[in-house]
Amino acid sequence: MTTPDRALLEALHRDHLGLSDGAVATYIPELAKADPDAFGLALCTAAGEVLTVGDHDAPFTIQSVSKPFVYGMALDDHGRDAVLARVGVEPTGDAFNSIITLDERSKRPHNPMVNAGAIAVAALTPGAGPTERLDHLLAAMARFTGHRVAVDVSVFMSERSTGHRNRAIAHLMLNFGMVEASIDEALDLYFQQCAMLVTARDLAVMAGTLANWGVNPLTGERALAPAHVRDVLSVMYTCGMYDAAGQWAHDVGLPAKSGVGGGLIAVAPGRFGLAIYAPRLDAHGHSVRGVAVCRALSQRLGLHLFEPR
């Protein structure tokens, strides 16, 4: 099976450079400042080769691309059964920030990729207080990226001051016992999680770590237990693209996750992780160029998980 090379990445970048559909996110005021024409691609193989094209080193906030990695951290910290008691693994067909996302019987959020589930997962982060819990989160992310990441304070404060819908979601979960009483602390950690600064290259290494069954291909450090990589990739495949997850699974056929900051990752298990940074978003909150690049790459190389071999 062919592995993407620099020439192919450059061709994908060139072919999609003129795609100008969509618009940058504005519901978080700081995100509206993004350059709508920024466009970077990065790929990290399971063997540790990194290829980059375009604005691969432009910093942006990770937003919801953080969700599978924090979910993996929770699985490593608490085990599958304890995490499943707080958040399920079923797709919803709802938008990422839908308030009606609790299972009617269990009262859990349906999955950890929508905001309700991600807030419940963030609330599981261990630590004696906010600083210790944030340090634990950042240390886990460093194992995926290979270096320490920082929180963009301006974006964090912007999300904190406008996150009324997420507060409504958190209070609903508090009512049903899915989060503890310190919901303000859990929400702050979730907002900081989303405001972590990364580049497309960082995201490619993170995705490449998932492709390499939890071992960072550049540092050799284990970031996630293999059994939990399986769980993370499964939920990414079924839920990572929100209310467009079915179309994505049909067209692209790879585990993926997007964020409203313009980042998108896709994982070819055992082979490589791909990351795109392009802030113009479609109606589902996905990078327009990112979706198009992944679709084109999957078709060119036959990457769909159910492609006849």
Short mmCIF file of C-alpha atoms in Angstrom, two decimals:
data_model
loop_
_atom_site.label_atom_id
_atom_site.label_comp_id
_atom_site.label_asym_id
_atom_site.label_seq_id
_atom_site.Cartn_x
_atom_site.Cartn_y
_atom_site.Cartn_z
CA MET A 1 0.00 0.00 0.00
CA THR A 2 1.41 3.38 -1.02
CA THR A 3 2.53 5.80 1.69
CA PRO A 4 2.06 9.52 1.00
CA ASP A 5 5.26 11.35 0.10
CA ARG A 6 6.18 15.03 0.00
CA ALA A 7 5.25 15.34 -3.67
CA LEU A 8 1.74 14.07 -2.96
CA LEU A 9 1.32 16.42 0.03
CA GLU A 10 2.50 19.34 -2.10
CA ALA A 11 0.03 18.38 -4.83
CA LEU A 12 -2.84 18.17 -2.32
CA HIS A 13 -1.89 21.57 -0.91
CA ARG A 14 -1.70 23.10 -4.38
CA ASP A 15 -4.95 21.49 -5.56
CA HIS A 16 -6.95 22.84 -2.59
CA LEU A 17 -5.30 26.22 -2.13
CA GLY A 18 -8.03 27.92 -4.16
CA LEU A 19 -10.88 26.39 -2.13
CA SER A 20 -12.36 29.37 -0.31
CA ASP A 21 -15.72 28.05 0.89
CA GLY A 22 -16.68 28.39 4.55
CA ALA A 23 -15.83 30.96 7.21
CA VAL A 24 -13.76 31.16 10.38
CA ALA A 25 -15.50 30.55 13.71
CA THR A 26 -16.82 33.71 15.34
CA TYR A 27 -18.88 32.46 18.29
CA ILE A 28 -15.65 32.51 20.31
CA PRO A 29 -14.48 36.08 19.65
CA GLU A 30 -10.74 35.33 19.69
CA LEU A 31 -11.14 32.65 17.00
CA ALA A 32 -12.50 35.28 14.62
CA LYS A 33 -8.98 36.71 14.41
CA ALA A 34 -7.66 33.65 12.53
CA ASP A 35 -6.25 34.13 9.03
CA PRO A 36 -8.92 32.55 6.83
CA ASP A 37 -6.37 31.73 4.12
CA ALA A 38 -3.90 29.90 6.37
CA PHE A 39 -3.32 26.37 5.07
CA GLY A 40 -0.85 23.81 6.35
CA LEU A 41 -0.48 20.05 5.98
CA ALA A 42 1.63 17.67 8.05
CA LEU A 43 2.02 13.91 8.14
CA CYS A 44 3.81 11.68 10.64
CA THR A 45 4.39 8.02 9.90
CA ALA A 46 4.44 5.27 12.50
CA ALA A 47 8.17 4.97 11.72
CA GLY A 48 8.77 8.61 12.69
CA GLU A 49 9.07 10.34 9.31
CA VAL A 50 7.50 13.82 9.32
CA LEU A 51 6.45 15.65 6.15
CA THR A 52 5.16 19.23 6.15
CA VAL A 53 3.78 21.66 3.57
CA GLY A 54 2.48 25.23 3.77
CA ASP A 55 1.59 26.85 7.12
CA HIS A 56 2.49 23.74 9.11
CA ASP A 57 4.18 25.77 11.85
CA ALA A 58 1.44 28.38 12.35
CA PRO A 59 0.16 28.19 15.97
CA PHE A 60 -3.57 27.85 16.64
CA THR A 61 -5.74 26.49 19.43
CA ILE A 62 -6.50 22.80 19.35
CA GLN A 63 -10.18 23.12 20.33
CA SER A 64 -12.10 19.85 19.91
CA VAL A 65 -9.17 17.98 18.36
CA SER A 66 -8.12 17.65 22.01
CA LYS A 67 -11.11 15.46 22.85
CA PRO A 68 -9.84 12.02 21.78
CA PHE A 69 -6.51 12.59 23.54
CA VAL A 70 -8.09 13.70 26.82
CA TYR A 71 -10.48 10.75 26.52
CA GLY A 72 -7.45 8.48 26.14
CA MET A 73 -5.86 10.10 29.19
CA ALA A 74 -9.00 9.38 31.22
CA LEU A 75 -8.99 5.75 30.08
CA ASP A 76 -5.38 5.38 31.19
CA ASP A 77 -6.09 7.14 34.49
CA HIS A 78 -9.31 5.36 35.46
CA GLY A 79 -9.86 2.34 33.19
CA ARG A 80 -12.59 1.62 30.67
CA ASP A 81 -15.39 0.71 33.10
CA ALA A 82 -15.03 3.85 35.22
CA VAL A 83 -15.04 6.11 32.15
CA LEU A 84 -17.99 4.26 30.61
CA ALA A 85 -19.93 4.93 33.80
CA ARG A 86 -19.70 8.66 33.04
CA VAL A 87 -19.79 8.83 29.23
CA GLY A 88 -21.00 6.43 26.53
CA VAL A 89 -19.68 5.59 23.08
CA GLU A 90 -22.78 5.96 20.91
CA PRO A 91 -23.01 8.44 17.99
CA THR A 92 -25.71 11.08 18.37
CA GLY A 93 -26.27 12.66 14.97
CA ASP A 94 -26.36 15.97 16.86
CA ALA A 95 -24.19 19.05 16.51
CA PHE A 96 -21.06 19.21 18.69
CA ASN A 97 -22.58 21.70 21.16
CA SER A 98 -26.06 20.24 21.40
CA ILE A 99 -27.57 20.50 24.87
CA ILE A 100 -29.80 17.43 24.42
CA THR A 101 -27.02 14.85 24.55
CA LEU A 102 -27.77 12.73 27.61
CA ASP A 103 -28.90 9.15 27.22
CA GLU A 104 -32.47 8.89 28.54
CA ARG A 105 -31.82 5.72 30.56
CA SER A 106 -28.28 6.17 31.92
CA LYS A 107 -28.20 10.01 31.90
CA ARG A 108 -24.65 9.82 30.51
CA PRO A 109 -23.51 11.96 27.60
CA HIS A 110 -23.67 9.78 24.50
CA ASN A 111 -19.96 9.99 23.62
CA PRO A 112 -16.76 11.90 24.53
CA MET A 113 -16.51 13.75 21.21
CA VAL A 114 -19.50 16.07 21.76
CA ASN A 115 -19.10 18.88 24.28
CA ALA A 116 -21.24 17.22 26.97
CA GLY A 117 -19.09 14.10 26.94
CA ALA A 118 -15.85 16.05 26.75
CA ILE A 119 -16.80 18.11 29.81
CA ALA A 120 -17.63 14.92 31.71
CA VAL A 121 -14.23 13.48 30.70
CA ALA A 122 -12.39 16.67 31.70
CA ALA A 123 -14.05 16.43 35.12
CA LEU A 124 -12.31 13.06 35.61
CA THR A 125 -8.83 14.62 35.44
CA PRO A 126 -7.06 13.81 38.73
CA GLY A 127 -5.39 16.40 40.92
CA ALA A 128 -5.70 18.19 44.26
CA GLY A 129 -6.73 21.48 42.67
CA PRO A 130 -6.96 23.41 39.39
CA THR A 131 -3.18 23.84 38.95
CA GLU A 132 -2.39 20.19 39.61
CA ARG A 133 -5.15 19.03 37.28
CA LEU A 134 -3.99 21.34 34.49
CA ASP A 135 -0.41 20.14 34.96
CA HIS A 136 -1.61 16.53 34.65
CA LEU A 137 -3.43 17.37 31.43
CA LEU A 138 -0.48 19.24 29.91
CA ALA A 139 1.92 16.43 30.83
CA ALA A 140 -0.32 13.93 29.05
CA MET A 141 -0.46 16.14 25.96
CA ALA A 142 3.34 16.48 26.00
CA ARG A 143 3.66 12.73 25.63
CA PHE A 144 1.64 12.96 22.41
CA THR A 145 3.35 16.03 20.93
CA GLY A 146 6.85 15.31 22.19
CA HIS A 147 7.13 18.70 23.90
CA ARG A 148 5.30 20.84 26.44
CA VAL A 149 2.32 22.79 25.10
CA ALA A 150 0.94 26.08 26.42
CA VAL A 151 -2.55 27.47 26.88
CA ASP A 152 -3.49 30.59 24.94
CA VAL A 153 -4.80 32.71 27.80
CA SER A 154 -6.69 35.13 25.51
CA VAL A 155 -8.62 32.29 23.87
CA PHE A 156 -9.22 30.61 27.25
CA MET A 157 -10.70 33.81 28.67
CA SER A 158 -12.74 34.36 25.51
CA GLU A 159 -14.21 30.85 25.77
CA ARG A 160 -14.77 31.24 29.49
CA SER A 161 -16.66 34.52 29.11
CA THR A 162 -18.89 33.29 26.27
CA GLY A 163 -19.34 29.61 27.23
CA HIS A 164 -22.93 29.86 28.48
CA ARG A 165 -24.13 26.88 26.45
CA ASN A 166 -21.37 24.70 27.91
CA ARG A 167 -22.36 25.87 31.39
CA ALA A 168 -25.94 24.82 30.67
CA ILE A 169 -24.68 21.40 29.55
CA ALA A 170 -22.57 21.07 32.71
CA HIS A 171 -25.45 21.99 35.02
CA LEU A 172 -27.67 19.43 33.29
CA MET A 173 -25.03 16.75 33.91
CA LEU A 174 -24.63 17.92 37.51
CA ASN A 175 -28.36 17.40 37.96
CA PHE A 176 -27.98 13.75 36.91
CA GLY A 177 -24.76 13.10 38.83
CA MET A 178 -22.49 12.79 35.81
CA VAL A 179 -20.09 15.47 37.11
CA GLU A 180 -19.19 16.50 40.62
CA ALA A 181 -20.26 19.74 42.30
CA SER A 182 -17.06 21.61 41.26
CA ILE A 183 -18.40 22.22 37.76
CA ASP A 184 -16.74 25.64 37.44
CA GLU A 185 -13.36 23.99 37.93
CA ALA A 186 -14.22 21.28 35.40
CA LEU A 187 -15.40 23.86 32.88
CA ASP A 188 -12.26 25.95 33.31
CA LEU A 189 -10.14 22.87 32.67
CA TYR A 190 -12.21 22.06 29.59
CA PHE A 191 -11.83 25.61 28.26
CA GLN A 192 -8.06 25.44 28.89
CA GLN A 193 -7.93 22.07 27.17
CA CYS A 194 -9.51 23.58 24.07
CA ALA A 195 -7.20 26.63 24.21
CA MET A 196 -3.95 24.67 24.05
CA LEU A 197 -1.66 26.00 21.32
CA VAL A 198 -0.50 23.56 18.64
CA THR A 199 0.65 23.52 15.03
CA ALA A 200 -0.30 21.21 12.19
CA ARG A 201 3.02 19.44 12.76
CA ASP A 202 2.13 18.90 16.43
CA LEU A 203 -1.23 17.43 15.48
CA ALA A 204 0.40 15.13 12.92
CA VAL A 205 2.73 13.75 15.60
CA MET A 206 -0.25 13.30 17.94
CA ALA A 207 -2.18 11.47 15.22
CA GLY A 208 0.94 9.51 14.34
CA THR A 209 1.15 8.40 17.98
CA LEU A 210 -2.34 6.94 17.67
CA ALA A 211 -1.33 5.32 14.37
CA ASN A 212 1.67 3.81 16.19
CA TRP A 213 -0.61 2.23 18.83
CA GLY A 214 0.14 4.81 21.51
CA VAL A 215 3.92 5.19 21.19
CA ASN A 216 5.17 8.61 20.05
CA PRO A 217 7.08 7.85 16.81
CA LEU A 218 9.58 10.65 17.44
CA THR A 219 10.40 10.18 21.13
CA GLY A 220 9.63 6.49 21.63
CA GLU A 221 7.62 7.37 24.76
CA ARG A 222 4.35 5.58 25.34
CA ALA A 223 1.51 8.09 25.50
CA LEU A 224 -1.46 5.70 25.65
CA ALA A 225 -2.02 2.00 26.36
CA PRO A 226 -2.67 -0.04 23.18
CA ALA A 227 -6.10 -1.23 24.34
CA HIS A 228 -7.13 2.38 24.92
CA VAL A 229 -5.85 3.41 21.48
CA ARG A 230 -8.37 0.96 20.09
CA ASP A 231 -11.15 2.60 22.10
CA VAL A 232 -10.10 6.11 21.07
CA LEU A 233 -9.89 5.25 17.37
CA SER A 234 -13.26 3.49 17.50
CA VAL A 235 -15.00 6.54 18.96
CA MET A 236 -13.18 8.86 16.54
CA TYR A 237 -14.44 6.74 13.64
CA THR A 238 -18.07 6.71 14.73
CA CYS A 239 -18.37 10.09 16.49
CA GLY A 240 -15.38 12.28 15.69
CA MET A 241 -17.05 14.25 12.90
CA TYR A 242 -20.30 14.91 14.80
CA ASP A 243 -23.42 15.13 12.65
CA ALA A 244 -21.33 14.47 9.52
CA ALA A 245 -19.74 11.30 10.92
CA GLY A 246 -21.73 8.98 8.69
CA GLN A 247 -20.84 10.86 5.51
CA TRP A 248 -17.19 10.97 6.61
CA ALA A 249 -17.12 7.22 7.30
CA HIS A 250 -18.67 6.60 3.89
CA ASP A 251 -16.40 8.94 1.91
CA VAL A 252 -13.07 8.86 3.78
CA GLY A 253 -13.25 5.82 6.03
CA LEU A 254 -10.63 6.77 8.64
CA PRO A 255 -10.82 7.74 12.34
CA ALA A 256 -10.78 11.54 12.49
CA LYS A 257 -11.39 14.58 14.66
CA SER A 258 -11.95 18.22 13.82
CA GLY A 259 -11.85 21.46 15.80
CA VAL A 260 -13.36 24.89 15.24
CA GLY A 261 -9.87 26.40 15.41
CA GLY A 262 -9.33 24.96 11.92
CA GLY A 263 -7.46 21.79 12.81
CA LEU A 264 -8.37 18.32 11.58
CA ILE A 265 -6.61 14.98 12.07
CA ALA A 266 -7.09 11.60 10.41
CA VAL A 267 -5.41 8.34 11.41
CA ALA A 268 -4.43 5.45 9.17
CA PRO A 269 -3.85 2.82 11.89
CA GLY A 270 -0.42 1.25 11.80
CA ARG A 271 0.69 3.65 9.06
CA PHE A 272 0.47 7.42 9.68
CA GLY A 273 -1.35 10.38 11.11
CA LEU A 274 -2.37 13.34 8.95
CA ALA A 275 -3.11 16.88 10.13
CA ILE A 276 -4.54 19.88 8.30
CA TYR A 277 -4.79 23.47 9.47
CA ALA A 278 -7.25 25.59 7.48
CA PRO A 279 -9.64 27.80 9.51
CA ARG A 280 -12.53 28.17 7.06
CA LEU A 281 -15.27 25.90 8.45
CA ASP A 282 -18.34 24.25 6.97
CA ALA A 283 -21.78 24.13 8.59
CA HIS A 284 -20.72 21.17 10.77
CA GLY A 285 -17.70 23.03 12.19
CA HIS A 286 -15.12 21.13 10.11
CA SER A 287 -12.28 22.62 8.09
CA VAL A 288 -13.50 22.82 4.49
CA ARG A 289 -10.04 22.31 3.04
CA GLY A 290 -9.26 19.67 5.64
CA VAL A 291 -12.25 17.54 4.69
CA ALA A 292 -11.48 17.94 0.98
CA VAL A 293 -7.82 17.00 1.43
CA CYS A 294 -8.68 13.88 3.44
CA ARG A 295 -11.29 12.80 0.93
CA ALA A 296 -8.86 13.23 -1.96
CA LEU A 297 -6.02 11.42 -0.17
CA SER A 298 -8.26 8.52 0.84
CA GLN A 299 -9.49 8.09 -2.73
CA ARG A 300 -6.02 8.37 -4.31
CA LEU A 301 -4.39 5.84 -1.99
CA GLY A 302 -7.36 3.59 -1.18
CA LEU A 303 -7.15 4.37 2.54
CA HIS A 304 -10.77 3.60 3.43
CA LEU A 305 -10.77 0.94 6.15
CA PHE A 306 -13.18 -1.17 4.10
CA GLU A 307 -11.43 -0.72 0.77
CA PRO A 308 -10.98 -4.11 -0.97
CA ARG A 309 -7.34 -5.18 -0.57
#
